[in-house]
Amino acid sequence: MADSSFDIVSKVERQEVDNALNQAAKEISQRYDFKGTGASISWSGEKILMEANGEERVKAILDIFQSKLIKRGISLKSLDAGEPQLSGKEYKIFATIEEGISQENAKKVAKIIRDEGPKGVKALVQGDELRVSSKSRDDLQTVQALIKGKDLDFAVQFANYR
């Protein structure tokens, strides 16, 4: 019998991020405490730009956006938001959506699987994802539970379970 396998990936659906951003923009335009403050959230190339006339307001925009991401099922570990910066009279926060598992993070996960996972499970780094294979499907499910239980500093999903 052939080995069973699955991939550990870190992907974010761009459409869901777009939906969360649009919901946040709509809430900001309707909320009384943001009226007349120049508060906005929008795409700026591949980054997300949040701006307002006060540091507390721009942090509130970030908080609204984070709550919309959570409601859409996107992990906040994939959101990399900077600190508020003063630009003229406006405060701005640039945020990016992190995708893919870096080589060092993939090696960390592979080491966790080798050290704490069942014997006979192989982890192979392939670009920005990690392929885990074993003869036993039960071992693969044990590895998934192990990875979910770890507090990794990046978001992970499991794909291509065969």
mmCIF file of C-alpha atoms in Angstrom:
data_model
loop_
_atom_site.group_PDB
_atom_site.id
_atom_site.type_symbol
_atom_site.label_atom_id
_atom_site.label_comp_id
_atom_site.label_asym_id
_atom_site.label_seq_id
_atom_site.Cartn_x
_atom_site.Cartn_y
_atom_site.Cartn_z
ATOM 1 C CA MET A 1 0.000 0.000 0.000
ATOM 2 C CA ALA A 2 1.285 3.474 -0.878
ATOM 3 C CA ASP A 3 2.084 6.049 1.787
ATOM 4 C CA SER A 4 -0.639 8.461 2.873
ATOM 5 C CA SER A 5 0.315 12.116 3.034
ATOM 6 C CA PHE A 6 -0.832 15.685 3.616
ATOM 7 C CA ASP A 7 0.694 19.145 3.240
ATOM 8 C CA ILE A 8 1.149 21.714 5.984
ATOM 9 C CA VAL A 9 0.661 25.116 4.355
ATOM 10 C CA SER A 10 0.168 28.729 5.380
ATOM 11 C CA LYS A 11 -2.250 30.251 2.905
ATOM 12 C CA VAL A 12 -4.818 33.004 3.187
ATOM 13 C CA GLU A 13 -7.706 33.368 0.792
ATOM 14 C CA ARG A 14 -7.302 36.852 -0.705
ATOM 15 C CA GLN A 15 -11.054 37.189 -1.323
ATOM 16 C CA GLU A 16 -11.799 36.654 2.377
ATOM 17 C CA VAL A 17 -9.258 39.348 3.324
ATOM 18 C CA ASP A 18 -10.864 41.636 0.747
ATOM 19 C CA ASN A 19 -14.316 40.961 2.222
ATOM 20 C CA ALA A 20 -13.054 41.684 5.756
ATOM 21 C CA LEU A 21 -11.441 44.917 4.555
ATOM 22 C CA ASN A 22 -14.661 46.035 2.834
ATOM 23 C CA GLN A 23 -16.717 45.240 5.948
ATOM 24 C CA ALA A 24 -14.273 47.212 8.111
ATOM 25 C CA ALA A 25 -14.382 50.168 5.678
ATOM 26 C CA LYS A 26 -18.185 50.148 5.761
ATOM 27 C CA GLU A 27 -18.262 50.078 9.573
ATOM 28 C CA ILE A 28 -15.719 52.931 9.767
ATOM 29 C CA SER A 29 -17.774 55.068 7.357
ATOM 30 C CA GLN A 30 -20.943 54.514 9.428
ATOM 31 C CA ARG A 31 -19.625 54.830 12.983
ATOM 32 C CA TYR A 32 -20.310 58.097 14.785
ATOM 33 C CA ASP A 33 -16.881 58.304 16.467
ATOM 34 C CA PHE A 34 -15.155 58.249 13.047
ATOM 35 C CA LYS A 35 -17.295 60.987 11.419
ATOM 36 C CA GLY A 36 -15.169 63.815 10.025
ATOM 37 C CA THR A 37 -11.858 62.309 11.139
ATOM 38 C CA GLY A 38 -10.535 61.190 7.748
ATOM 39 C CA ALA A 39 -10.464 57.598 8.983
ATOM 40 C CA SER A 40 -10.044 55.013 6.221
ATOM 41 C CA ILE A 41 -8.783 51.531 5.413
ATOM 42 C CA SER A 42 -7.800 50.410 1.909
ATOM 43 C CA TRP A 43 -5.396 48.369 -0.190
ATOM 44 C CA SER A 44 -2.146 50.114 -1.068
ATOM 45 C CA GLY A 45 -0.539 47.732 -3.536
ATOM 46 C CA GLU A 46 0.019 44.481 -1.611
ATOM 47 C CA LYS A 47 -0.230 46.239 1.751
ATOM 48 C CA ILE A 48 -3.250 47.356 3.728
ATOM 49 C CA LEU A 49 -3.217 51.048 4.674
ATOM 50 C CA MET A 50 -5.127 52.341 7.699
ATOM 51 C CA GLU A 51 -5.145 56.065 8.373
ATOM 52 C CA ALA A 52 -6.827 58.497 10.760
ATOM 53 C CA ASN A 53 -6.114 61.850 12.426
ATOM 54 C CA GLY A 54 -5.202 60.332 15.806
ATOM 55 C CA GLU A 55 -3.090 57.455 17.066
ATOM 56 C CA GLU A 56 -5.957 55.988 19.107
ATOM 57 C CA ARG A 57 -8.320 56.162 16.129
ATOM 58 C CA VAL A 58 -5.904 54.368 13.801
ATOM 59 C CA LYS A 59 -5.466 51.649 16.451
ATOM 60 C CA ALA A 60 -9.272 51.383 16.637
ATOM 61 C CA ILE A 61 -9.364 50.867 12.844
ATOM 62 C CA LEU A 62 -6.813 48.049 13.212
ATOM 63 C CA ASP A 63 -8.958 46.516 15.969
ATOM 64 C CA ILE A 64 -12.080 46.646 13.751
ATOM 65 C CA PHE A 65 -10.168 45.040 10.870
ATOM 66 C CA GLN A 66 -8.839 42.277 13.147
ATOM 67 C CA SER A 67 -12.345 41.486 14.395
ATOM 68 C CA LYS A 68 -13.598 41.251 10.781
ATOM 69 C CA LEU A 69 -10.718 38.879 9.914
ATOM 70 C CA ILE A 70 -11.602 36.635 12.856
ATOM 71 C CA LYS A 71 -15.265 36.540 11.813
ATOM 72 C CA ARG A 72 -14.186 35.435 8.319
ATOM 73 C CA GLY A 73 -12.044 32.609 9.738
ATOM 74 C CA ILE A 74 -8.613 34.129 9.047
ATOM 75 C CA SER A 75 -5.962 33.681 11.736
ATOM 76 C CA LEU A 76 -4.458 36.897 13.114
ATOM 77 C CA LYS A 77 -1.062 35.183 12.974
ATOM 78 C CA SER A 78 -1.090 35.830 9.227
ATOM 79 C CA LEU A 79 -1.616 39.596 9.742
ATOM 80 C CA ASP A 80 1.602 41.561 10.210
ATOM 81 C CA ALA A 81 0.672 45.094 11.290
ATOM 82 C CA GLY A 82 3.264 47.767 11.928
ATOM 83 C CA GLU A 83 3.247 50.508 14.533
ATOM 84 C CA PRO A 84 1.291 53.763 14.009
ATOM 85 C CA GLN A 85 3.453 56.330 12.214
ATOM 86 C CA LEU A 86 2.867 60.059 12.046
ATOM 87 C CA SER A 87 2.813 61.290 8.445
ATOM 88 C CA GLY A 88 2.013 64.981 8.269
ATOM 89 C CA LYS A 89 -1.172 65.354 10.305
ATOM 90 C CA GLU A 90 -2.278 61.742 9.747
ATOM 91 C CA TYR A 91 -1.376 58.583 11.622
ATOM 92 C CA LYS A 92 -0.884 55.536 9.406
ATOM 93 C CA ILE A 93 -0.503 51.793 9.949
ATOM 94 C CA PHE A 94 0.713 49.522 7.172
ATOM 95 C CA ALA A 95 -0.211 45.847 7.454
ATOM 96 C CA THR A 96 0.661 42.853 5.287
ATOM 97 C CA ILE A 97 -0.822 39.386 4.980
ATOM 98 C CA GLU A 98 1.880 36.745 5.497
ATOM 99 C CA GLU A 99 1.613 33.649 3.302
ATOM 100 C CA GLY A 100 3.834 30.621 2.940
ATOM 101 C CA ILE A 101 6.008 28.923 5.531
ATOM 102 C CA SER A 102 9.584 30.213 5.659
ATOM 103 C CA GLN A 103 12.443 27.697 5.476
ATOM 104 C CA GLU A 104 13.343 28.179 9.153
ATOM 105 C CA ASN A 105 9.715 27.737 10.288
ATOM 106 C CA ALA A 106 9.355 24.631 8.080
ATOM 107 C CA LYS A 107 12.490 23.203 9.714
ATOM 108 C CA LYS A 108 11.057 23.949 13.188
ATOM 109 C CA VAL A 109 7.838 22.074 12.344
ATOM 110 C CA ALA A 110 9.785 19.161 10.795
ATOM 111 C CA LYS A 111 11.870 18.945 13.991
ATOM 112 C CA ILE A 112 8.713 18.910 16.149
ATOM 113 C CA ILE A 113 7.331 16.068 14.004
ATOM 114 C CA ARG A 114 10.627 14.106 14.215
ATOM 115 C CA ASP A 115 11.035 14.606 17.975
ATOM 116 C CA GLU A 116 7.460 14.289 19.251
ATOM 117 C CA GLY A 117 5.556 12.587 16.439
ATOM 118 C CA PRO A 118 5.040 8.866 15.855
ATOM 119 C CA LYS A 119 7.883 6.821 14.391
ATOM 120 C CA GLY A 120 7.831 6.253 10.635
ATOM 121 C CA VAL A 121 6.429 9.705 9.822
ATOM 122 C CA LYS A 122 8.509 11.636 7.303
ATOM 123 C CA ALA A 123 8.446 15.438 6.886
ATOM 124 C CA LEU A 124 9.832 16.954 3.693
ATOM 125 C CA VAL A 125 10.195 20.701 3.018
ATOM 126 C CA GLN A 126 8.895 21.617 -0.459
ATOM 127 C CA GLY A 127 9.236 25.320 -1.200
ATOM 128 C CA ASP A 128 6.866 27.194 1.117
ATOM 129 C CA GLU A 129 5.033 24.089 2.358
ATOM 130 C CA LEU A 130 5.791 20.905 4.246
ATOM 131 C CA ARG A 131 4.804 17.420 3.004
ATOM 132 C CA VAL A 132 4.179 14.871 5.771
ATOM 133 C CA SER A 133 3.878 11.193 4.817
ATOM 134 C CA SER A 134 3.432 7.883 6.604
ATOM 135 C CA LYS A 135 2.122 4.379 5.963
ATOM 136 C CA SER A 136 -0.511 4.832 8.680
ATOM 137 C CA ARG A 137 -3.308 7.399 8.375
ATOM 138 C CA ASP A 138 -3.699 7.287 12.162
ATOM 139 C CA ASP A 139 -0.106 8.530 12.520
ATOM 140 C CA LEU A 140 -0.904 11.437 10.170
ATOM 141 C CA GLN A 141 -3.922 12.392 12.267
ATOM 142 C CA THR A 142 -1.728 12.239 15.376
ATOM 143 C CA VAL A 143 0.729 14.631 13.680
ATOM 144 C CA GLN A 144 -2.122 17.017 12.783
ATOM 145 C CA ALA A 145 -3.280 17.037 16.411
ATOM 146 C CA LEU A 146 0.320 17.617 17.545
ATOM 147 C CA ILE A 147 0.783 20.620 15.206
ATOM 148 C CA LYS A 148 -2.607 22.111 16.174
ATOM 149 C CA GLY A 149 -1.631 21.795 19.849
ATOM 150 C CA LYS A 150 1.622 23.711 19.393
ATOM 151 C CA ASP A 151 1.541 27.501 19.681
ATOM 152 C CA LEU A 152 3.354 28.343 16.449
ATOM 153 C CA ASP A 153 3.972 31.993 15.559
ATOM 154 C CA PHE A 154 2.458 31.544 12.072
ATOM 155 C CA ALA A 155 -0.877 30.242 10.790
ATOM 156 C CA VAL A 156 -1.032 26.672 9.470
ATOM 157 C CA GLN A 157 -3.605 24.722 7.488
ATOM 158 C CA PHE A 158 -3.637 21.134 6.311
ATOM 159 C CA ALA A 159 -4.192 20.396 2.607
ATOM 160 C CA ASN A 160 -4.045 17.503 0.094
ATOM 161 C CA TYR A 161 -4.867 14.795 2.633
ATOM 162 C CA ARG A 162 -4.529 11.497 0.712
#
